[in-house]
């Protein structure tokens, strides 16, 4: 492990890893050399190719021919020439190029990489340990979040005999639960860890959603903690148990801590109604305002069992004492609607709409009138113009669809050196460096046009999650629609669509709401990748379609994740015969949805969605269907195999 790690560090400190990454992206390079005016870029490409072939002398000649104060990426040309000089053993010239970068090109990714190269060259060629340590300190003063360099600095300190200083850094890396945590733990005496250190490590692991490991750290902290710290540690342990869905143990811990509200929530999750009611009575005596939320849940539980009178009684007699008027009134209206008291329900929904101006209440007032056989076409038609979930449902009701989003023809141009550098680095295939230039732009964004252009550039380079995030800085406008809803990884999505006969827009909608197209996404529950697949689900799907995943690949691989996630969607559609149910099952699990179907007294999809017990799943289904609707407005696609575009059934059977 040590040899592998140090090999990795050495390569990252030098720049062969950059060259290898670039040259492995042959299409991106070859496509760009056609521009005859970009002779400097073409020469750089030739120099990089020579470096890849270990022909450093000729590479130096190429880089030297373009180095000029006027060359817009002169810092990178100097950087690569320094790397080439270093590889030929010409240390003085390598260091001279690094010095020029340091003097003239601060705050660029080339500057940062030059400092790393300087450390690597010095470490291998200079005997003066103090000088090397000074280089580390200087680098970390500028980039303190670079945990890799922190680890290497600590290793150098230890080699120099500064054991105490090294141990402190290793300990902090362990506490932060970083990528270097396990290796750092081997480098210091664990006896120096105290309860506060282990408590901090537990919090670091919670932030990473590693609740099992976090609990281990907290229990170690508990063994050596002062008496006045123990309740705080037990509270963290209870939280870890709750997040791991060990609700019975969480309830016991919260009871010992006298946290009656979280004790009650834990009982609610396990449907231990007798214990829940007893705990609610205690909370009433304590006059805890959060009791109202628990009473609403209790009323919902009674309603789902068919005890409508009990549900209404709870809502009428208890909730006026607590600050949840809107939610309690909604639940009264919803209970009436499901019981068939449509006139009373309509009155409540209208009252809510007049008070809170939410399309949710207007939609259900219209649905109540529809149930009474009244004409609501005009109401749905008006609501169809709204750009939200209830507008989408209203469009389905009228069968008219919604206005298509025209393709934006705006060609925003901003004369910015950062944008020019971004363009060149993108042409060279240096994605990480190009993104670095874009991120510097965000500090200067002032006008909407600049925000739009920045988001477009992020989208161009495949940073979809960041592009969407930036676009949301602006109020919704049709000009930014395709930035909010990009056709990300379309070639793979289309492949999965053809392979499994599933609408590509549905695949896009799931991926957008699961991860915002982040290939590295991880969830609390352990789901991974663009489609947020649980590893066991991915394994099951992989066996079914007899997929062959190379050893170096994983479920985080973009194509693998989309293919397996799409196949899973297909199996859910085949099983439930409903987009609504398939979407709910993708989030909450197949067995959970089957249980809900057995319990619910609803026969239409909009009613089912509104009554989903899990708030997370309820909002998720609404978001996915709304996103599907939004994509359908902007993607002018022919009907896909197995399409349900503008035919999303409102019926469950």
XYZ file of C-alpha atoms in Angstrom:
653
model
C 0.000 0.000 0.000
C 2.784 2.411 0.886
C 4.607 1.908 -2.431
C 1.407 2.352 -4.394
C 0.508 5.510 -2.509
C 3.921 7.093 -2.900
C 3.942 6.238 -6.598
C 0.627 8.017 -6.921
C 1.922 11.062 -5.077
C 5.079 11.292 -7.196
C 3.109 11.181 -10.424
C 0.698 13.828 -9.251
C 3.548 16.070 -8.138
C 5.063 15.868 -11.604
C 2.999 16.312 -14.714
C 3.209 13.076 -16.614
C -0.232 12.336 -15.249
C -1.522 15.448 -17.016
C 0.124 14.431 -20.272
C -1.111 10.887 -20.085
C -4.610 12.129 -19.336
C -4.429 14.437 -22.326
C -3.031 11.935 -24.771
C -5.557 9.302 -23.821
C -8.210 11.724 -25.082
C -7.211 11.425 -28.740
C -10.500 12.601 -30.320
C -10.470 15.866 -28.345
C -6.898 16.575 -29.489
C -7.170 15.558 -33.102
C -10.391 17.472 -33.619
C -8.802 20.730 -32.580
C -5.619 20.698 -34.688
C -7.595 21.624 -37.799
C -7.658 25.320 -36.945
C -4.709 26.657 -38.925
C -4.778 29.939 -37.041
C -4.084 28.243 -33.735
C -0.480 27.476 -34.563
C 0.572 27.938 -30.958
C -1.947 25.381 -29.803
C -0.900 22.963 -32.524
C 2.729 23.337 -31.481
C 1.793 22.693 -27.859
C -0.022 19.527 -28.898
C 3.057 18.371 -30.761
C 5.246 19.103 -27.745
C 2.934 17.198 -25.437
C 2.942 14.236 -27.814
C 6.738 14.252 -27.783
C 6.728 14.272 -23.979
C 4.445 11.268 -24.025
C 6.993 9.545 -26.250
C 9.790 10.476 -23.805
C 11.380 12.669 -26.482
C 11.947 15.534 -24.092
C 14.639 17.362 -26.059
C 12.391 17.863 -29.071
C 9.484 18.697 -26.758
C 11.569 21.494 -25.227
C 12.147 22.928 -28.706
C 8.410 22.929 -29.421
C 7.511 24.603 -26.132
C 10.314 27.172 -26.499
C 8.993 28.198 -29.910
C 5.653 29.346 -28.476
C 6.765 30.800 -25.142
C 6.060 34.521 -25.202
C 4.587 37.081 -22.819
C 1.739 37.538 -25.330
C 0.818 33.849 -25.495
C -2.413 33.470 -23.551
C -1.448 30.174 -21.912
C 2.224 30.966 -21.597
C 2.168 29.667 -18.017
C 1.273 26.167 -19.240
C 3.938 26.251 -21.948
C 6.498 27.153 -19.260
C 5.144 24.446 -16.990
C 5.481 21.717 -19.604
C 8.921 22.911 -20.591
C 9.964 22.827 -16.919
C 8.696 19.235 -16.727
C 10.687 18.365 -19.857
C 13.864 20.000 -18.512
C 13.392 18.059 -15.260
C 13.065 14.770 -17.145
C 16.288 15.467 -19.048
C 18.138 16.279 -15.829
C 18.440 20.015 -16.500
C 17.356 21.060 -13.028
C 18.524 24.688 -13.234
C 16.472 25.441 -16.336
C 13.456 23.625 -14.894
C 13.693 25.740 -11.759
C 14.095 28.912 -13.853
C 10.828 28.203 -15.665
C 9.112 27.473 -12.350
C 10.399 30.783 -10.955
C 8.985 32.658 -13.954
C 5.586 31.053 -13.370
C 5.735 31.950 -9.672
C 6.718 35.547 -10.430
C 4.256 36.243 -13.229
C 1.329 33.810 -13.126
C -0.240 33.613 -9.671
C -3.749 32.193 -9.171
C -3.758 29.767 -12.094
C -3.778 25.993 -12.046
C -0.369 26.117 -13.759
C 0.937 28.153 -10.799
C -0.308 25.574 -8.313
C 1.116 22.671 -10.324
C 4.432 24.524 -10.675
C 4.715 24.704 -6.887
C 4.057 20.985 -6.654
C 6.698 20.290 -9.303
C 9.149 22.512 -7.434
C 8.615 20.442 -4.286
C 9.115 17.200 -6.190
C 12.305 18.391 -7.912
C 13.704 19.737 -4.637
C 12.827 16.596 -2.727
C 14.775 14.493 -5.206
C 17.711 16.807 -5.833
C 18.327 18.994 -2.785
C 19.936 17.770 0.446
C 18.837 20.756 2.517
C 15.787 19.406 4.338
C 14.929 22.815 5.772
C 14.564 24.254 2.262
C 12.221 21.428 1.243
C 10.133 21.884 4.373
C 9.932 25.618 3.665
C 8.542 24.828 0.196
C 5.876 22.620 1.752
C 4.943 25.344 4.239
C 4.700 27.960 1.515
C 2.487 25.715 -0.610
C 0.181 24.860 2.289
C -0.132 28.521 3.244
C -1.694 29.031 -0.198
C -3.546 25.712 -0.503
C -4.256 24.487 3.040
C -7.017 22.125 1.853
C -4.582 19.978 -0.150
C -4.588 16.928 2.117
C -2.219 15.010 -0.117
C 0.507 17.617 0.313
C -0.252 17.754 4.040
C 0.411 14.029 4.204
C 3.672 14.348 2.265
C 4.757 17.277 4.416
C 4.170 15.199 7.541
C 6.207 12.351 6.050
C 9.079 14.762 5.384
C 8.857 16.182 8.902
C 9.031 12.683 10.330
C 12.057 11.866 8.173
C 13.699 15.065 9.439
C 13.154 13.997 13.053
C 10.323 16.432 13.808
C 8.168 13.637 15.156
C 5.836 15.758 17.269
C 4.968 18.142 14.437
C 4.492 15.225 12.043
C 2.276 13.376 14.519
C 0.033 16.426 14.891
C -0.535 16.601 11.130
C -1.097 12.843 10.835
C -3.553 13.036 13.736
C -5.509 15.862 12.084
C -5.688 13.940 8.801
C -7.076 10.996 10.744
C -9.600 13.209 12.542
C -10.765 14.672 9.220
C -11.443 11.109 7.971
C -9.701 12.050 4.729
C -8.482 9.779 1.920
C -5.203 9.668 3.848
C -6.857 8.752 7.141
C -5.873 5.061 7.229
C -2.286 5.708 6.154
C -1.957 8.583 8.626
C -3.196 6.381 11.485
C -0.168 4.121 10.978
C 2.216 7.056 11.367
C 1.454 8.197 14.940
C 0.821 6.673 18.333
C -2.982 6.313 18.762
C -2.504 6.921 22.489
C -2.272 10.667 21.760
C -5.942 10.696 20.679
C -8.307 12.042 23.318
C -12.093 12.040 23.517
C -12.371 15.464 21.828
C -10.280 14.193 18.890
C -12.456 11.131 18.447
C -15.607 13.247 18.785
C -14.360 15.475 15.971
C -13.572 12.404 13.844
C -17.104 11.133 14.423
C -18.518 14.453 13.211
C -16.275 14.294 10.120
C -17.634 10.840 9.332
C -21.222 12.040 9.810
C -20.594 14.772 7.234
C -19.445 12.011 4.892
C -22.612 10.037 5.756
C -20.539 7.141 7.125
C -22.737 6.537 10.143
C -21.426 3.104 11.150
C -17.834 4.346 11.277
C -18.981 7.521 13.002
C -20.655 5.530 15.758
C -17.453 3.548 16.260
C -15.529 6.806 16.750
C -18.127 8.160 19.176
C -18.110 4.958 21.243
C -14.317 5.141 21.457
C -14.686 8.757 22.588
C -17.231 7.669 25.174
C -14.753 5.279 26.798
C -12.425 8.143 27.730
C -14.825 11.090 27.919
C -15.400 13.399 30.859
C -18.781 12.999 32.510
C -19.965 16.372 31.165
C -19.337 15.204 27.551
C -21.196 11.905 27.694
C -24.715 13.125 26.943
C -23.484 14.974 23.839
C -21.720 11.822 22.643
C -24.782 9.639 23.320
C -26.836 12.136 21.315
C -24.508 11.617 18.355
C -24.706 7.835 18.743
C -28.511 8.047 18.783
C -28.391 10.181 15.637
C -26.183 7.595 13.906
C -28.588 4.824 14.870
C -31.536 6.861 13.582
C -29.837 7.562 10.253
C -29.007 3.868 9.916
C -32.745 3.187 10.410
C -32.170 1.311 13.659
C -35.183 3.089 15.107
C -35.794 0.849 18.160
C -32.247 1.422 19.460
C -32.467 5.122 18.561
C -35.728 5.397 20.551
C -34.117 3.847 23.616
C -31.146 6.170 23.432
C -33.314 9.271 22.948
C -35.463 8.173 25.894
C -32.385 7.971 28.136
C -31.367 11.429 26.920
C -34.886 12.720 27.671
C -35.242 13.825 24.036
C -38.918 12.953 23.918
C -39.551 14.414 20.469
C -36.925 12.293 18.704
C -38.019 9.308 20.803
C -41.535 9.817 19.411
C -40.270 10.217 15.839
C -38.400 6.917 16.220
C -41.606 5.178 17.386
C -43.415 6.716 14.424
C -40.906 5.190 12.031
C -41.461 1.722 13.526
C -45.266 2.167 13.802
C -45.160 1.488 17.562
C -48.356 3.458 18.051
C -48.927 2.736 21.759
C -45.459 4.011 22.649
C -45.929 6.950 20.278
C -49.205 8.030 21.892
C -47.702 7.789 25.421
C -44.746 9.905 24.349
C -47.022 12.457 22.661
C -48.911 12.798 25.967
C -45.602 13.576 27.713
C -44.764 16.177 25.036
C -48.178 17.790 25.526
C -47.437 18.223 29.227
C -44.068 19.699 28.304
C -45.860 22.102 25.907
C -43.383 21.242 23.155
C -44.620 23.018 19.970
C -43.296 20.176 17.792
C -46.062 17.982 19.232
C -48.264 19.369 16.465
C -46.204 17.618 13.787
C -46.587 14.310 15.580
C -50.353 14.811 15.936
C -50.618 15.426 12.185
C -48.790 12.145 11.593
C -51.090 10.417 14.068
C -54.140 11.789 12.251
C -52.752 10.543 8.934
C -52.241 7.114 10.433
C -55.882 7.023 11.570
C -57.065 8.144 8.127
C -55.068 5.439 6.349
C -56.696 2.845 8.599
C -60.088 4.189 7.489
C -60.808 5.929 10.794
C -61.786 9.256 9.238
C -63.705 10.479 12.280
C -60.751 9.865 14.565
C -58.451 11.663 12.113
C -60.733 14.701 11.901
C -61.173 14.693 15.681
C -57.417 14.914 16.213
C -57.132 17.695 13.641
C -60.072 19.650 15.092
C -59.423 19.247 18.805
C -55.653 19.285 19.135
C -53.918 21.292 16.446
C -55.242 24.745 17.323
C -52.798 24.631 20.223
C -49.767 24.347 17.938
C -48.221 26.613 15.257
C -49.053 24.470 12.209
C -52.303 26.009 10.995
C -51.619 25.653 7.276
C -50.591 21.993 7.466
C -53.442 21.038 9.808
C -55.994 22.773 7.559
C -54.551 20.985 4.515
C -54.835 17.635 6.272
C -58.476 18.339 7.163
C -59.216 19.168 3.528
C -57.322 16.135 2.281
C -59.076 13.820 4.724
C -62.437 15.167 3.574
C -61.497 14.727 -0.075
C -60.466 11.096 0.378
C -63.608 10.409 2.430
C -65.733 11.804 -0.412
C -66.787 15.083 1.241
C -65.820 17.054 -1.839
C -67.750 20.244 -1.088
C -66.157 20.650 2.342
C -62.779 19.780 0.866
C -63.198 22.371 -1.903
C -64.051 25.062 0.642
C -60.941 24.267 2.678
C -58.678 24.165 -0.410
C -60.063 27.516 -1.616
C -59.479 28.997 1.811
C -55.889 27.740 1.749
C -55.343 29.073 -1.784
C -56.646 32.516 -0.835
C -54.385 32.591 2.222
C -51.203 31.059 0.819
C -51.519 31.369 -2.993
C -50.165 27.857 -3.637
C -51.039 26.079 -6.880
C -51.303 22.867 -4.865
C -54.454 24.134 -3.179
C -55.946 25.498 -6.405
C -55.384 22.158 -8.150
C -57.115 20.158 -5.422
C -60.002 22.639 -5.300
C -60.437 21.964 -9.025
C -60.177 18.206 -8.469
C -62.884 18.458 -5.777
C -65.167 20.272 -8.219
C -64.353 17.698 -10.904
C -65.402 14.918 -8.503
C -68.764 16.734 -8.170
C -69.109 16.661 -11.999
C -68.629 20.403 -12.372
C -66.935 21.963 -15.405
C -63.321 22.746 -14.527
C -61.814 22.952 -18.018
C -61.134 26.672 -17.739
C -59.492 26.272 -14.341
C -57.165 23.529 -15.561
C -56.411 25.558 -18.685
C -55.334 28.536 -16.582
C -53.259 26.386 -14.231
C -51.601 24.659 -17.205
C -49.674 27.873 -17.866
C -47.896 27.542 -14.512
C -44.333 26.210 -14.625
C -44.625 23.629 -11.843
C -45.889 20.153 -10.937
C -49.517 21.198 -10.621
C -49.318 23.046 -13.921
C -47.996 19.815 -15.455
C -50.916 17.804 -14.023
C -53.368 20.393 -15.327
C -51.880 20.153 -18.813
C -52.410 16.394 -18.702
C -55.999 16.983 -17.605
C -56.744 19.264 -20.548
C -54.797 17.087 -22.984
C -53.425 20.197 -24.664
C -49.776 19.878 -23.713
C -47.754 22.945 -22.931
C -45.940 25.532 -24.956
C -42.712 24.261 -26.460
C -39.508 26.061 -25.551
C -37.907 27.560 -28.678
C -34.235 26.839 -29.248
C -32.282 29.813 -27.934
C -30.441 31.669 -30.678
C -28.797 34.152 -28.345
C -25.056 34.245 -28.976
C -23.640 35.890 -25.877
C -20.093 37.133 -26.289
C -17.907 38.511 -23.530
C -14.331 39.582 -24.132
C -12.599 37.864 -21.243
C -9.040 36.485 -20.993
C -10.381 33.786 -18.682
C -12.829 32.651 -21.363
C -10.071 32.608 -23.970
C -7.884 30.513 -21.698
C -10.848 28.234 -21.021
C -11.374 27.739 -24.758
C -7.749 26.843 -25.424
C -7.475 24.484 -22.453
C -10.713 22.838 -23.536
C -9.274 22.353 -27.033
C -6.187 20.779 -25.522
C -8.347 18.332 -23.571
C -7.256 19.749 -20.190
C -10.705 19.579 -18.583
C -9.616 20.100 -14.974
C -7.540 23.148 -15.861
C -10.311 24.590 -18.057
C -12.808 24.252 -15.206
C -10.338 25.997 -12.871
C -10.385 29.032 -15.182
C -14.188 29.047 -15.253
C -14.453 28.873 -11.478
C -12.402 32.054 -11.208
C -15.047 33.782 -13.331
C -17.816 33.248 -10.791
C -16.245 35.876 -8.521
C -16.738 38.486 -11.237
C -20.262 37.622 -12.447
C -22.571 40.615 -12.239
C -24.936 40.614 -15.223
C -27.478 37.890 -16.151
C -25.771 37.475 -19.542
C -22.504 36.633 -17.775
C -24.229 34.054 -15.569
C -25.855 32.459 -18.629
C -22.565 32.323 -20.524
C -20.753 30.833 -17.529
C -23.427 28.152 -17.170
C -23.238 27.397 -20.905
C -19.484 26.904 -20.745
C -19.833 24.545 -17.787
C -22.437 22.602 -19.746
C -20.132 22.446 -22.786
C -17.375 20.818 -20.780
C -19.693 18.325 -19.091
C -19.968 19.995 -15.667
C -23.734 19.590 -15.698
C -24.317 19.754 -11.951
C -22.453 23.050 -11.628
C -24.094 24.401 -14.805
C -27.560 23.741 -13.354
C -26.542 25.271 -10.029
C -25.270 28.447 -11.703
C -28.394 28.744 -13.887
C -30.580 28.655 -10.773
C -28.932 31.909 -9.675
C -31.313 33.585 -12.135
C -35.123 33.756 -12.113
C -36.641 31.212 -14.490
C -36.626 32.291 -18.126
C -36.998 30.293 -21.322
C -33.492 31.413 -22.284
C -32.011 29.273 -19.516
C -34.389 26.315 -19.865
C -31.876 24.007 -21.562
C -29.261 24.962 -18.969
C -31.605 23.863 -16.205
C -32.572 20.743 -18.164
C -29.542 19.635 -20.215
C -29.557 16.540 -22.432
C -26.597 15.168 -20.482
C -24.747 12.084 -21.740
C -27.332 11.869 -24.507
C -25.498 9.254 -26.588
C -25.512 6.786 -23.677
C -29.082 7.666 -22.682
C -30.230 7.061 -26.252
C -28.371 3.739 -26.338
C -30.118 2.611 -23.136
C -33.450 3.817 -24.525
C -33.112 1.683 -27.672
C -31.750 -1.305 -25.775
C -34.556 -1.482 -23.203
C -37.402 0.279 -25.078
C -37.806 3.023 -22.510
C -38.329 6.726 -23.122
C -34.957 8.537 -23.036
C -36.590 11.565 -21.441
C -37.629 9.395 -18.482
C -34.024 8.233 -18.060
C -32.802 11.844 -18.167
C -35.430 12.903 -15.641
C -34.440 10.219 -13.150
C -30.721 10.982 -13.523
C -31.246 14.734 -13.104
C -33.268 14.351 -9.919
C -31.107 11.584 -8.483
C -27.708 13.239 -8.867
C -27.904 16.389 -11.021
C -25.763 14.308 -13.413
C -22.900 13.999 -10.925
C -21.039 10.755 -11.796
C -19.373 10.699 -8.360
C -22.569 11.127 -6.330
C -22.956 9.043 -3.159
C -26.031 8.898 -0.931
C -26.501 8.286 2.781
C -27.934 4.860 2.002
C -24.954 3.891 -0.169
C -26.400 4.565 -3.647
C -23.804 5.599 -6.219
C -23.411 7.377 -9.529
C -25.636 9.288 -11.919
C -28.649 7.033 -11.421
C -27.935 6.506 -7.696
C -27.913 2.724 -7.833
C -27.568 0.631 -4.720
C -24.664 -1.790 -5.311
C -26.856 -4.823 -4.615
C -29.456 -3.590 -7.128
C -26.710 -2.966 -9.686
C -25.381 -6.486 -9.097
C -28.846 -7.950 -9.629
C -29.440 -5.992 -12.839
C -25.972 -6.849 -14.109
C -26.615 -10.567 -13.652
C -29.952 -10.326 -15.460
C -28.552 -8.688 -18.592
C -25.255 -10.606 -18.346
C -23.234 -7.413 -18.438
C -19.471 -7.611 -18.556
C -17.840 -4.921 -16.422
C -14.030 -4.732 -16.713
C -12.163 -5.120 -13.438
C -10.923 -1.546 -13.563
C -14.482 -0.318 -14.041
C -17.119 0.168 -11.366
C -20.737 1.139 -10.960
C -19.584 4.763 -10.879
C -18.675 4.484 -14.562
C -21.089 6.744 -16.439
C -22.139 4.290 -19.146
C -22.393 1.338 -16.760
C -24.481 3.338 -14.293
C -26.892 4.624 -16.942
C -27.307 1.222 -18.607
C -27.996 -0.625 -15.345
C -30.179 2.166 -13.951
C -32.229 2.238 -17.153
C -32.704 -1.516 -17.070
C -33.877 -1.279 -13.476
C -36.387 1.391 -14.518
C -37.600 -0.929 -17.268
C -38.146 -3.784 -14.797
C -40.138 -1.450 -12.530
C -42.286 -0.234 -15.422
C -42.953 -3.823 -16.442
C -43.819 -4.754 -12.864
C -46.093 -1.834 -11.915
C -47.437 -0.819 -15.347
C -47.349 2.788 -14.179
C -44.791 5.563 -14.450
C -45.945 6.950 -11.104
C -45.506 3.672 -9.255
C -42.227 2.855 -11.008
C -40.826 6.242 -10.000
C -41.934 5.814 -6.394
C -40.432 2.299 -6.307
C -37.128 3.587 -7.714
C -36.877 5.840 -4.660
C -38.561 3.937 -1.844
C -38.243 0.322 -2.972
C -40.553 -2.162 -4.653
C -41.884 -3.779 -1.467
C -42.674 -0.418 0.105
C -44.783 0.617 -2.885
C -46.624 -2.720 -2.821
C -47.414 -2.099 0.862
C -48.731 1.381 0.088
C -50.932 0.038 -2.697
C -52.460 -2.421 -0.253
C -53.089 0.330 2.309
C -54.200 3.286 0.179
C -57.784 3.994 -0.760
C -56.780 5.828 -3.954
C -57.214 4.808 -7.584
C -55.634 7.750 -9.393
C -51.987 8.659 -9.656
C -52.228 12.273 -8.489
C -54.051 11.112 -5.331
C -51.507 8.358 -4.749
C -48.583 10.791 -5.073
C -50.130 13.345 -2.707
C -50.704 10.641 -0.111
C -47.245 9.000 -0.159
C -46.266 8.734 3.547
C -42.575 9.458 2.998
C -42.092 13.158 2.379
C -38.826 12.463 0.554
C -40.471 10.027 -1.874
C -43.529 12.238 -2.351
C -41.401 15.243 -3.325
C -39.107 13.036 -5.417
C -41.960 11.690 -7.564
C -43.277 15.211 -8.074
C -39.824 16.442 -9.120
C -39.220 13.580 -11.559
C -42.584 14.020 -13.289
C -42.126 17.791 -13.434
C -38.642 17.346 -14.891
C -40.051 14.906 -17.461
C -42.587 17.554 -18.387
C -39.882 20.224 -18.700
C -37.675 18.039 -20.888
C -40.656 17.244 -23.089
C -41.100 20.968 -23.694
C -37.552 21.474 -24.951
C -36.372 18.226 -26.550
C -37.883 17.899 -30.005
C -37.645 14.140 -30.242
C -39.592 11.601 -32.240
C -41.572 9.173 -30.129
C -39.122 6.759 -28.541
C -39.724 3.003 -28.285
C -42.107 2.426 -25.410
C -42.728 6.183 -25.172
C -45.166 7.721 -22.745
C -44.455 11.332 -23.656
C -47.656 13.292 -22.964
C -49.306 10.019 -22.085
C -48.299 9.715 -18.449
C -51.277 7.845 -17.091
C -53.158 9.338 -14.188
C -54.614 5.919 -13.460
C -52.999 3.219 -11.390
C -54.824 0.284 -12.901
